[in-house]
Short mmCIF file of C-alpha atoms and ligand atoms in Angstrom, two decimals:
data_model
loop_
_atom_site.label_atom_id
_atom_site.label_comp_id
_atom_site.label_asym_id
_atom_site.label_seq_id
_atom_site.Cartn_x
_atom_site.Cartn_y
_atom_site.Cartn_z
CA MET A 15 0.00 0.02 0.00
CA LYS A 16 1.17 3.55 -0.74
CA ILE A 17 0.12 6.66 1.17
CA CYS A 18 0.70 10.22 -0.05
CA CYS A 19 0.13 13.27 2.12
CA ILE A 20 -0.25 16.68 0.42
CA GLY A 21 1.04 19.44 2.85
CA ALA A 22 4.15 19.08 4.92
CA GLY A 23 3.20 21.28 7.75
CA TYR A 24 2.66 20.94 11.51
CA VAL A 25 -0.02 18.36 10.90
CA GLY A 26 1.07 16.46 7.79
CA GLY A 27 4.74 16.09 8.69
CA PRO A 28 4.48 14.64 12.18
CA THR A 29 1.36 12.57 11.37
CA MET A 30 2.93 10.84 8.36
CA ALA A 31 6.24 10.33 10.24
CA VAL A 32 4.38 8.39 12.93
CA ILE A 33 2.32 6.32 10.45
CA ALA A 34 5.48 5.46 8.58
CA LEU A 35 7.23 4.47 11.84
CA LYS A 36 4.31 2.27 12.97
CA ALA A 37 3.52 0.78 9.60
CA PRO A 38 6.93 -0.13 8.03
CA ASP A 39 5.18 -2.04 5.15
CA ILE A 40 3.46 1.10 3.88
CA GLN A 41 5.30 3.55 1.71
CA VAL A 42 4.53 7.07 2.91
CA THR A 43 5.36 10.12 0.76
CA VAL A 44 4.84 13.57 2.05
CA VAL A 45 4.64 16.26 -0.70
CA ASP A 46 4.48 20.04 -0.62
CA MET A 47 4.80 22.68 -3.30
CA ASN A 48 7.04 24.66 -0.85
CA ALA A 49 10.56 23.29 -1.87
CA THR A 50 12.26 25.02 1.03
CA ARG A 51 10.06 23.19 3.42
CA ILE A 52 10.68 19.83 1.76
CA ALA A 53 14.48 20.44 1.73
CA ALA A 54 14.23 21.06 5.50
CA TRP A 55 12.26 17.82 6.05
CA ASN A 56 15.13 16.06 4.22
CA SER A 57 17.86 17.78 6.35
CA ASP A 58 18.94 17.56 10.02
CA THR A 59 16.98 20.70 10.93
CA LEU A 60 13.31 19.90 10.48
CA PRO A 61 11.03 22.81 9.72
CA VAL A 62 8.76 21.85 12.65
CA TYR A 63 10.02 21.76 16.19
CA GLU A 64 8.35 19.00 18.21
CA PRO A 65 9.87 17.02 21.08
CA GLY A 66 10.66 13.49 19.93
CA LEU A 67 9.99 14.20 16.23
CA ASP A 68 13.67 14.10 15.11
CA GLU A 69 13.99 10.58 16.34
CA VAL A 70 10.86 9.36 14.63
CA VAL A 71 11.85 10.99 11.32
CA ARG A 72 15.41 9.60 11.60
CA GLN A 73 14.11 6.10 11.97
CA ALA A 74 11.68 6.13 9.11
CA ARG A 75 13.14 8.57 6.55
CA GLY A 76 14.59 6.83 3.55
CA ARG A 77 13.09 3.52 4.72
CA ASN A 78 9.43 4.04 3.96
CA LEU A 79 9.05 7.74 4.67
CA PHE A 80 9.89 10.24 1.86
CA PHE A 81 9.59 13.97 1.46
CA SER A 82 9.22 15.31 -2.06
CA THR A 83 8.02 18.21 -4.21
CA ASP A 84 6.62 15.81 -6.80
CA VAL A 85 2.97 16.32 -5.90
CA ARG A 86 1.58 14.89 -9.04
CA GLY A 87 3.79 11.78 -9.14
CA ALA A 88 3.01 10.94 -5.48
CA ILE A 89 -0.73 11.39 -6.14
CA ALA A 90 -0.65 9.12 -9.14
CA ALA A 91 1.10 6.33 -7.25
CA ALA A 92 -0.97 6.48 -4.03
CA ASP A 93 -3.85 4.39 -2.74
CA ILE A 94 -4.62 6.75 0.15
CA ILE A 95 -4.17 10.47 -0.23
CA PHE A 96 -4.21 12.62 2.92
CA VAL A 97 -5.03 16.29 2.38
CA SER A 98 -3.18 18.31 4.97
CA VAL A 99 -2.93 21.71 3.38
CA ASN A 100 -3.63 24.92 5.25
CA THR A 101 -7.15 26.39 5.61
CA PRO A 102 -6.67 29.84 6.97
CA THR A 103 -9.54 32.20 7.83
CA LYS A 104 -10.61 34.11 4.72
CA THR A 105 -9.30 37.62 4.59
CA TYR A 106 -11.35 38.79 1.67
CA GLY A 107 -14.87 38.69 0.21
CA VAL A 108 -17.82 36.82 1.57
CA GLY A 109 -17.28 35.42 5.05
CA SER A 110 -14.04 37.47 5.40
CA GLY A 111 -12.51 37.14 8.94
CA ARG A 112 -14.72 34.06 9.70
CA ALA A 113 -15.14 31.51 6.87
CA ALA A 114 -12.34 29.13 6.03
CA ASP A 115 -10.40 29.86 2.92
CA LEU A 116 -10.71 26.67 0.85
CA ARG A 117 -8.64 27.65 -2.18
CA TYR A 118 -5.79 25.28 -1.24
CA ILE A 119 -8.15 22.38 -0.69
CA GLU A 120 -9.89 23.06 -3.99
CA SER A 121 -6.66 23.35 -5.82
CA VAL A 122 -5.52 19.98 -4.43
CA ALA A 123 -8.84 18.32 -5.37
CA ARG A 124 -8.44 19.55 -8.92
CA THR A 125 -4.88 18.13 -9.12
CA ILE A 126 -6.07 14.81 -7.77
CA ALA A 127 -8.86 14.70 -10.36
CA GLU A 128 -6.45 15.46 -13.17
CA VAL A 129 -3.71 13.07 -12.21
CA SER A 130 -5.57 9.97 -10.94
CA THR A 131 -6.07 6.89 -13.06
CA THR A 132 -6.58 4.32 -10.24
CA PRO A 133 -9.12 4.12 -7.31
CA LYS A 134 -8.14 6.47 -4.44
CA ILE A 135 -9.24 7.06 -0.95
CA ILE A 136 -9.03 10.82 -0.16
CA VAL A 137 -8.72 11.66 3.47
CA GLU A 138 -9.36 15.17 4.72
CA LYS A 139 -6.93 15.89 7.48
CA SER A 140 -7.05 19.69 7.50
CA THR A 141 -9.67 21.40 9.63
CA ILE A 142 -12.40 22.40 7.29
CA PRO A 143 -16.00 23.44 7.41
CA VAL A 144 -18.66 20.85 7.52
CA LYS A 145 -19.62 19.65 3.99
CA THR A 146 -16.21 20.17 2.49
CA ALA A 147 -16.04 16.57 1.57
CA GLU A 148 -19.01 17.25 -0.56
CA THR A 149 -17.09 19.96 -2.46
CA ILE A 150 -14.21 17.65 -2.92
CA GLN A 151 -16.42 14.92 -4.18
CA GLN A 152 -18.03 17.25 -6.76
CA ILE A 153 -14.68 18.31 -8.08
CA LEU A 154 -13.46 14.70 -8.24
CA ALA A 155 -16.68 13.67 -10.03
CA ALA A 156 -15.64 15.93 -12.90
CA ASN A 157 -12.52 13.70 -13.32
CA THR A 158 -12.34 12.30 -16.77
CA ASN A 159 -9.73 9.68 -16.39
CA GLY A 160 -12.04 6.95 -15.03
CA ALA A 161 -10.65 6.75 -11.47
CA THR A 162 -13.10 6.22 -8.55
CA PHE A 163 -12.85 8.10 -5.33
CA GLN A 164 -14.00 7.71 -1.75
CA VAL A 165 -13.69 10.85 0.48
CA LEU A 166 -13.22 10.33 4.25
CA SER A 167 -12.92 12.82 7.08
CA ASN A 168 -10.19 11.99 9.58
CA PRO A 169 -9.55 15.06 11.68
CA GLU A 170 -6.30 15.32 13.60
CA PHE A 171 -6.57 16.00 17.33
CA LEU A 172 -2.90 16.28 18.08
CA ALA A 173 -1.75 19.35 20.02
CA GLU A 174 1.50 21.08 19.04
CA GLY A 175 4.33 20.55 21.51
CA THR A 176 2.96 17.10 22.35
CA ALA A 177 2.36 15.93 18.73
CA VAL A 178 4.44 12.79 18.88
CA VAL A 179 3.03 11.57 22.21
CA ASP A 180 -0.47 12.39 21.04
CA LEU A 181 -0.01 10.50 17.82
CA PHE A 182 1.47 7.43 19.56
CA ASN A 183 -1.33 7.37 22.09
CA PRO A 184 -4.41 9.23 20.82
CA ASP A 185 -7.58 9.46 22.99
CA ARG A 186 -9.44 8.55 19.86
CA VAL A 187 -9.12 8.38 16.09
CA LEU A 188 -12.19 9.64 14.29
CA ILE A 189 -13.04 8.50 10.74
CA GLY A 190 -16.11 9.70 8.93
CA GLY A 191 -17.23 8.20 5.71
CA GLU A 192 -20.22 7.80 3.41
CA ARG A 193 -22.63 5.26 4.75
CA THR A 194 -22.54 3.09 1.62
CA PRO A 195 -20.74 -0.27 1.04
CA ALA A 196 -17.95 1.48 -0.78
CA GLY A 197 -17.74 4.16 1.94
CA ASP A 198 -17.63 1.50 4.66
CA ALA A 199 -14.85 -0.32 2.83
CA ALA A 200 -12.80 2.85 2.56
CA VAL A 201 -13.31 3.56 6.32
CA LYS A 202 -12.18 0.05 7.13
CA THR A 203 -9.01 0.44 5.01
CA LEU A 204 -8.02 3.53 6.88
CA ALA A 205 -9.06 2.07 10.27
CA ASP A 206 -6.75 -0.86 9.55
CA VAL A 207 -3.78 1.49 9.11
CA TYR A 208 -4.32 3.08 12.55
CA ALA A 209 -5.14 -0.23 14.18
CA ARG A 210 -1.51 -1.21 13.91
CA TRP A 211 -0.92 0.80 17.06
CA VAL A 212 -4.20 2.28 18.22
CA PRO A 213 -6.59 -0.07 20.14
CA ARG A 214 -9.74 -0.74 18.04
CA GLU A 215 -12.12 0.62 20.70
CA ARG A 216 -10.47 4.06 20.29
CA ILE A 217 -11.16 4.15 16.57
CA ILE A 218 -14.57 5.80 16.17
CA THR A 219 -16.45 5.80 12.87
CA THR A 220 -19.22 8.25 11.97
CA ASN A 221 -20.84 9.73 8.93
CA LEU A 222 -18.91 12.37 7.09
CA TRP A 223 -20.63 15.47 8.45
CA SER A 224 -20.49 14.24 12.09
CA SER A 225 -16.79 13.77 11.75
CA GLU A 226 -16.10 17.16 10.14
CA LEU A 227 -18.28 18.91 12.76
CA SER A 228 -16.79 17.07 15.72
CA LYS A 229 -13.35 18.57 15.07
CA LEU A 230 -14.77 22.12 15.19
CA VAL A 231 -16.85 21.29 18.25
CA ALA A 232 -13.91 19.66 20.18
CA ASN A 233 -11.75 22.78 19.63
CA ALA A 234 -14.71 25.11 20.51
CA PHE A 235 -15.30 23.28 23.82
CA LEU A 236 -11.59 23.32 24.70
CA ALA A 237 -11.24 27.02 23.87
CA GLN A 238 -14.45 27.74 25.82
CA ARG A 239 -12.89 26.36 28.99
CA ILE A 240 -9.92 28.66 28.63
CA SER A 241 -12.12 31.71 27.93
CA SER A 242 -14.28 30.80 30.91
CA ILE A 243 -11.33 30.59 33.32
CA ASN A 244 -9.86 33.76 31.78
CA ALA A 245 -13.09 35.66 32.39
CA ILE A 246 -12.94 34.52 35.99
CA SER A 247 -9.22 35.73 36.10
CA ALA A 248 -10.40 39.35 35.53
CA LEU A 249 -12.84 39.00 38.45
CA CYS A 250 -10.07 37.53 40.59
CA GLU A 251 -7.75 40.46 39.92
CA ALA A 252 -10.64 42.85 40.90
CA THR A 253 -11.49 40.98 44.08
CA GLY A 254 -8.28 39.47 45.37
CA ALA A 255 -9.11 35.85 44.77
CA ASP A 256 -6.45 33.72 43.15
CA VAL A 257 -7.51 32.11 39.86
CA ASP A 258 -5.16 29.18 40.14
CA GLU A 259 -6.74 28.33 43.51
CA VAL A 260 -10.23 28.65 42.01
CA ALA A 261 -9.24 26.47 39.02
CA ASN A 262 -7.80 23.89 41.38
CA ALA A 263 -10.93 23.85 43.50
CA ILE A 264 -13.40 23.55 40.68
CA GLY A 265 -11.19 21.11 38.70
CA LYS A 266 -11.47 18.61 41.54
CA ASP A 267 -15.12 18.16 40.62
CA SER A 268 -14.87 15.12 38.37
CA ARG A 269 -17.70 16.59 36.18
CA ILE A 270 -15.54 19.57 35.45
CA GLY A 271 -12.08 17.94 35.50
CA PRO A 272 -8.67 19.63 35.98
CA LYS A 273 -7.50 20.08 32.33
CA PHE A 274 -7.57 23.21 30.24
CA LEU A 275 -8.33 25.48 33.27
CA LYS A 276 -4.98 27.32 33.11
CA ALA A 277 -5.68 31.10 33.04
CA SER A 278 -3.42 32.79 30.58
CA VAL A 279 -2.80 35.83 28.45
CA GLY A 280 -5.03 34.18 25.93
CA PHE A 281 -5.17 31.08 23.72
CA GLY A 282 -3.34 31.05 20.38
CA GLY A 283 -2.46 28.55 17.76
CA SER A 284 -3.69 27.76 14.32
CA CYS A 285 -6.89 25.99 15.36
CA PHE A 286 -8.91 27.46 18.19
CA GLN A 287 -9.85 30.88 16.87
CA LYS A 288 -10.04 29.66 13.28
CA ASP A 289 -12.31 26.80 14.15
CA ILE A 290 -14.60 28.80 16.35
CA LEU A 291 -15.00 31.55 13.73
CA ASN A 292 -15.79 28.78 11.30
CA LEU A 293 -18.42 27.37 13.61
CA VAL A 294 -19.90 30.84 14.04
CA TYR A 295 -20.01 31.38 10.31
CA LEU A 296 -21.68 27.99 9.84
CA CYS A 297 -24.33 28.76 12.53
CA GLU A 298 -25.07 32.11 10.84
CA SER A 299 -25.27 30.49 7.42
CA PHE A 300 -27.83 28.02 8.72
CA GLY A 301 -29.96 30.81 10.31
CA LEU A 302 -28.94 30.24 13.96
CA PRO A 303 -27.78 33.70 15.10
CA ALA A 304 -28.19 32.97 18.82
CA VAL A 305 -25.92 29.90 18.56
CA ALA A 306 -23.42 31.91 16.52
CA ALA A 307 -23.32 34.71 19.11
CA TYR A 308 -22.86 32.18 21.95
CA TRP A 309 -19.65 30.75 20.44
CA ASN A 310 -18.39 34.07 19.19
CA GLY A 311 -18.23 35.13 22.88
CA VAL A 312 -15.36 32.67 23.37
CA VAL A 313 -13.25 34.55 20.78
CA GLU A 314 -14.33 37.94 22.17
CA MET A 315 -13.25 36.96 25.68
CA ASN A 316 -9.88 35.85 24.31
CA ASP A 317 -9.29 39.26 22.54
CA TYR A 318 -10.27 40.97 25.75
CA GLN A 319 -7.79 38.97 27.73
CA LYS A 320 -4.95 39.85 25.45
CA ARG A 321 -5.83 43.50 25.57
CA ARG A 322 -6.27 43.38 29.32
CA PHE A 323 -2.77 42.03 29.83
CA SER A 324 -1.05 44.78 27.86
CA ALA A 325 -3.25 47.40 29.44
CA ARG A 326 -2.28 46.24 32.90
CA ILE A 327 1.40 46.52 32.06
CA VAL A 328 0.88 50.13 30.96
CA ARG A 329 -1.25 50.99 33.95
CA SER A 330 1.19 49.48 36.43
CA LEU A 331 4.16 51.37 34.88
CA PHE A 332 2.51 54.65 35.96
CA ASN A 333 0.35 54.87 32.84
CA THR A 334 3.26 55.23 30.41
CA VAL A 335 5.72 52.83 28.86
CA ALA A 336 6.96 55.30 26.25
CA ASP A 337 10.70 54.79 25.74
CA LYS A 338 10.78 52.17 28.49
CA ARG A 339 12.42 48.86 27.70
CA ILE A 340 10.06 45.92 28.07
CA ALA A 341 11.41 42.34 27.81
CA VAL A 342 8.86 39.95 26.38
CA LEU A 343 9.86 36.37 27.26
CA GLY A 344 8.39 33.85 24.86
CA PHE A 345 6.81 34.35 21.45
CA ALA A 346 5.54 30.90 20.40
CA PHE A 347 1.81 30.38 21.05
CA LYS A 348 2.67 27.70 23.67
CA LYS A 349 5.83 26.00 24.94
CA ASP A 350 7.73 23.31 23.01
CA THR A 351 6.82 24.62 19.55
CA ASN A 352 8.26 27.11 17.15
CA ASP A 353 4.74 27.88 15.79
CA THR A 354 3.61 31.49 16.35
CA ARG A 355 0.25 31.48 14.55
CA GLU A 356 -2.28 33.52 16.53
CA SER A 357 0.20 33.81 19.43
CA ALA A 358 -1.03 36.16 22.15
CA ALA A 359 2.60 37.54 22.01
CA ILE A 360 1.91 39.16 18.69
CA HIS A 361 -0.89 41.30 20.11
CA VAL A 362 0.94 42.13 23.31
CA VAL A 363 4.04 43.32 21.43
CA ARG A 364 1.94 45.35 18.99
CA ASP A 365 0.06 47.01 21.89
CA LEU A 366 3.38 47.93 23.62
CA LEU A 367 4.80 49.27 20.42
CA ALA A 368 1.70 51.38 19.93
CA GLU A 369 2.43 52.85 23.38
CA GLN A 370 5.93 53.70 22.18
CA ALA A 371 7.73 51.14 24.33
CA ASN A 372 11.09 49.60 23.31
CA VAL A 373 10.28 45.85 23.13
CA VAL A 374 12.94 43.18 23.30
CA VAL A 375 11.69 39.65 22.63
CA TYR A 376 13.38 36.41 23.46
CA ASP A 377 12.06 32.96 22.49
CA PRO A 378 14.19 29.73 22.63
CA LYS A 379 12.81 28.29 19.36
CA VAL A 380 11.26 31.09 17.20
CA ALA A 381 13.62 32.75 14.67
CA ALA A 382 14.20 36.47 14.97
CA ALA A 383 12.97 37.02 11.41
CA ASP A 384 9.68 35.34 12.17
CA ILE A 385 9.16 37.51 15.25
CA GLN A 386 9.74 40.69 13.25
CA ALA A 387 7.51 39.45 10.40
CA ASP A 388 4.68 38.43 12.68
CA VAL A 389 4.53 41.74 14.53
CA LEU A 390 5.39 44.20 11.76
CA GLY A 391 4.77 42.39 8.52
CA LYS A 392 7.40 40.80 6.20
CA GLY A 393 10.32 43.08 5.48
CA VAL A 394 9.06 45.92 7.73
CA ALA A 395 11.42 47.15 10.44
CA ASN A 396 10.83 49.20 13.55
CA PRO A 397 13.83 50.34 15.67
CA ARG A 398 11.69 49.87 18.81
CA LEU A 399 11.38 46.07 18.25
CA ASN A 400 14.41 43.91 18.89
CA VAL A 401 15.12 40.26 19.48
CA ALA A 402 17.55 39.02 22.14
CA ALA A 403 19.53 35.77 22.28
CA SER A 404 18.70 35.08 25.94
CA ALA A 405 16.20 36.00 28.59
CA TYR A 406 19.05 37.67 30.49
CA GLU A 407 20.00 39.85 27.56
CA ALA A 408 16.33 40.87 26.97
CA ALA A 409 15.83 41.77 30.64
CA LEU A 410 19.11 43.79 30.99
CA ASN A 411 18.23 47.45 31.61
CA ALA A 412 14.57 46.64 31.20
CA HIS A 413 11.81 48.39 33.23
CA ALA A 414 9.52 45.37 33.02
CA ILE A 415 9.39 41.72 32.05
CA ALA A 416 6.31 40.11 30.48
CA ILE A 417 6.24 36.31 30.34
CA VAL A 418 4.00 35.40 27.44
CA THR A 419 4.90 31.69 26.75
CA GLU A 420 5.32 29.07 29.47
CA TRP A 421 8.76 27.73 28.35
CA ASP A 422 10.25 25.65 31.17
CA GLU A 423 13.42 27.64 31.18
CA PHE A 424 11.59 30.75 32.32
CA LYS A 425 10.69 28.89 35.56
CA THR A 426 14.34 28.45 36.59
CA LEU A 427 15.94 31.78 35.54
CA ASP A 428 18.22 33.45 38.11
CA TYR A 429 15.68 36.20 38.86
CA ALA A 430 17.90 37.76 41.53
CA LYS A 431 20.53 38.39 38.83
CA ILE A 432 17.90 39.63 36.42
CA PHE A 433 16.47 41.98 39.07
CA ALA A 434 19.92 43.45 39.77
CA GLY A 435 20.25 44.49 36.04
CA MET A 436 16.86 46.17 35.72
CA HIS A 437 15.57 49.71 36.21
CA LYS A 438 13.81 50.15 39.56
CA PRO A 439 11.09 49.72 40.45
CA ALA A 440 11.36 46.49 38.38
CA PHE A 441 8.07 44.93 37.18
CA LEU A 442 7.29 41.35 36.11
CA PHE A 443 4.06 40.33 34.50
CA ASP A 444 3.58 36.55 34.35
CA GLY A 445 1.05 35.90 31.62
CA ARG A 446 1.19 32.13 32.26
CA ASN A 447 1.42 31.88 36.02
CA ILE A 448 4.57 29.80 35.97
CA VAL A 449 6.77 31.68 38.42
CA ASP A 450 6.39 32.08 42.21
CA LEU A 451 5.19 35.59 42.72
CA ALA A 452 5.83 35.59 46.42
CA HIS A 453 9.49 34.61 45.81
CA LEU A 454 9.81 37.36 43.13
CA ARG A 455 8.33 39.92 45.44
CA ALA A 456 10.82 38.85 48.14
CA LEU A 457 13.61 39.62 45.61
CA GLY A 458 12.14 43.16 45.12
CA PHE A 459 10.03 42.75 41.97
CA ARG A 460 6.62 44.30 41.61
CA ALA A 461 5.19 41.03 40.31
CA HIS A 462 1.78 40.36 38.92
CA GLY A 463 0.22 37.14 37.49
CA ILE A 464 -2.95 36.48 35.58
CA GLY A 465 -5.90 36.52 38.00
CA ARG A 466 -3.63 36.84 41.00
C1 UDX B 502 -5.49 22.33 19.80
C2 UDX B 502 -6.26 21.13 20.29
O1 UDX B 502 -5.82 20.85 21.65
C3 UDX B 502 -5.92 19.93 19.42
O2 UDX B 502 -6.67 18.82 19.81
C4 UDX B 502 -6.30 20.28 17.98
O3 UDX B 502 -5.94 19.24 17.10
C5 UDX B 502 -5.58 21.51 17.55
O4 UDX B 502 -5.82 22.60 18.49
P1 UDX B 502 -2.97 23.25 19.91
O5 UDX B 502 -3.59 24.58 19.31
O6 UDX B 502 -1.79 22.67 19.16
O7 UDX B 502 -4.09 22.11 19.84
O8 UDX B 502 -2.60 23.49 21.40
P2 UDX B 502 -3.33 23.45 22.83
O9 UDX B 502 -2.51 22.74 23.80
O10 UDX B 502 -4.73 23.07 22.68
O11 UDX B 502 -3.26 24.98 23.21
C6 UDX B 502 -3.92 26.05 22.50
C7 UDX B 502 -3.74 27.38 23.22
O12 UDX B 502 -4.47 27.39 24.43
C8 UDX B 502 -2.34 27.71 23.56
O13 UDX B 502 -2.07 29.04 23.29
C9 UDX B 502 -2.24 27.33 25.00
O14 UDX B 502 -1.24 28.08 25.71
C10 UDX B 502 -3.63 27.83 25.47
N1 UDX B 502 -4.10 27.18 26.73
C11 UDX B 502 -4.25 25.87 26.85
C12 UDX B 502 -4.35 27.98 27.86
O15 UDX B 502 -4.25 29.20 27.77
N2 UDX B 502 -4.85 27.41 28.96
C13 UDX B 502 -5.02 26.07 29.08
O16 UDX B 502 -5.47 25.56 30.16
C14 UDX B 502 -4.68 25.28 27.96
P1 ADP B 503 -0.99 22.78 9.24
O1 ADP B 503 -0.77 23.37 10.60
O2 ADP B 503 -2.49 22.54 8.98
O3 ADP B 503 -0.21 21.56 9.00
P2 ADP B 503 0.76 24.34 7.57
O4 ADP B 503 0.53 25.77 6.98
O5 ADP B 503 1.87 24.15 8.52
O6 ADP B 503 -0.64 23.93 8.13
O7 ADP B 503 1.01 23.36 6.36
C1 ADP B 503 0.25 23.31 5.18
C2 ADP B 503 1.19 22.99 4.00
O8 ADP B 503 0.42 22.76 2.77
C3 ADP B 503 2.15 24.16 3.61
O9 ADP B 503 3.48 23.69 3.75
C4 ADP B 503 1.82 24.50 2.15
O10 ADP B 503 2.91 24.81 1.39
C5 ADP B 503 1.11 23.15 1.70
N1 ADP B 503 0.23 23.29 0.53
C6 ADP B 503 -0.82 24.15 0.44
N2 ADP B 503 -1.44 23.97 -0.83
C7 ADP B 503 -0.73 22.99 -1.41
C8 ADP B 503 -0.84 22.37 -2.73
N3 ADP B 503 -1.87 22.77 -3.57
N4 ADP B 503 0.04 21.42 -3.07
C9 ADP B 503 0.99 21.09 -2.23
N5 ADP B 503 1.18 21.64 -0.98
C10 ADP B 503 0.30 22.59 -0.67
#
């Protein structure tokens, strides 16, 4: 059997590497039109930073795992084609700012239709609106080379930073297919691939639309928990309660559970906001404005939280940060990844620059050029924004530190040394609640957390 995956990004790369590792008899080829990305997958410096990924790729690459730019060749040869291209939120036209931009999906579907001469199972891996499979099917139906297609939905639930662990040991694998004999057969073929390492009872099969919708709903529920605790963090700051204590107390209720209750400067990442906006758009399109408004509140609360964090910095520094040096520690949207999509750090840095602060960012894995491009736009420079090579360098001569990503190394910095090199009074804003505020205060810092 041959598998091809179109799109060598944060989802396609790690997912295919793990399939190749676990199924040595299957040839897995990951293709992308981005030649630089493919070259990186074939080098010692992978384009995606994920703990444990280097080892998986090293074992399978060249054996039954290949990275290539020959999109058409790989499609022609494959039995199963995973579609893992990006589906960003539309920035133009109808549904701008909310609907998913399906241009990459459509272009892939057209290529598959053109190139295929043998039966193919097409697997949607990207997060996409409900009923996208139908669009893909319609485009494939226009294929004139006589190939037959089955379209499946197989959403990926891995979280970045823990992708390899999540792929090795998923809570569940979800496969949606058409409820016809041919659809059932295709579902079984894909289920058999996963069953090599995932227990059968964790492989759930549904109809196509249920599977597509479940991905959006899972992410909406997870993000909703974060917005809920972040809403409470504002109340805690106003009243003197400690949000971590509240989260701990409510999380002990087994009906609520302890996970995803960490108050923060706001959720980021390529999925949560995009998927909720998508869900909101879907509800509006189906004439359900009350449902749309309900879920939109989750995104509104997240925007509020990011603004609230930078506003608190300005307020605490005597209502002006103009010409003050602020060290921003962390830029990735969470620890253990170099991904910055929708990172809260982007908004925090922009807000501080708008207040005329001098911002110095340090992140252990994000490249300086990416930081500059995310904040200012590609090729744009601003002398007020700089990138440091360490947390110590960033904090030297700073008036304040803002911890925006929960990298482990920020927990164990020598804060006494850092304090000594800062302007006084020295402030620290922990947007992730990872450092001990009492300890920092004892060192002399004016230290604030989120909701505490
Ligand atoms: C998410 C889903 O978890 C995953 O199942 C789906 O496939 C893709 O979207 P990801 O975005 O990679 O994964 O990371 P996740 O761990 O969910 O974190 C998302 C954001 O929420 C991060 O910015 C994180 O810092 C933040 N977060 C998470 C909190 O602020 N508090 C929490 O308690 C948990
Ligand atoms: P994700 O987080 O969903 O994996 P990424 O943006 O990291 O998203 O990866 C998507 C990849 O899909 C990109 O590397 C992009 O170049 C690739 N891609 C998009 N459209 C096509 C296409 N038509 N053919 C091949 N690759 C594509």
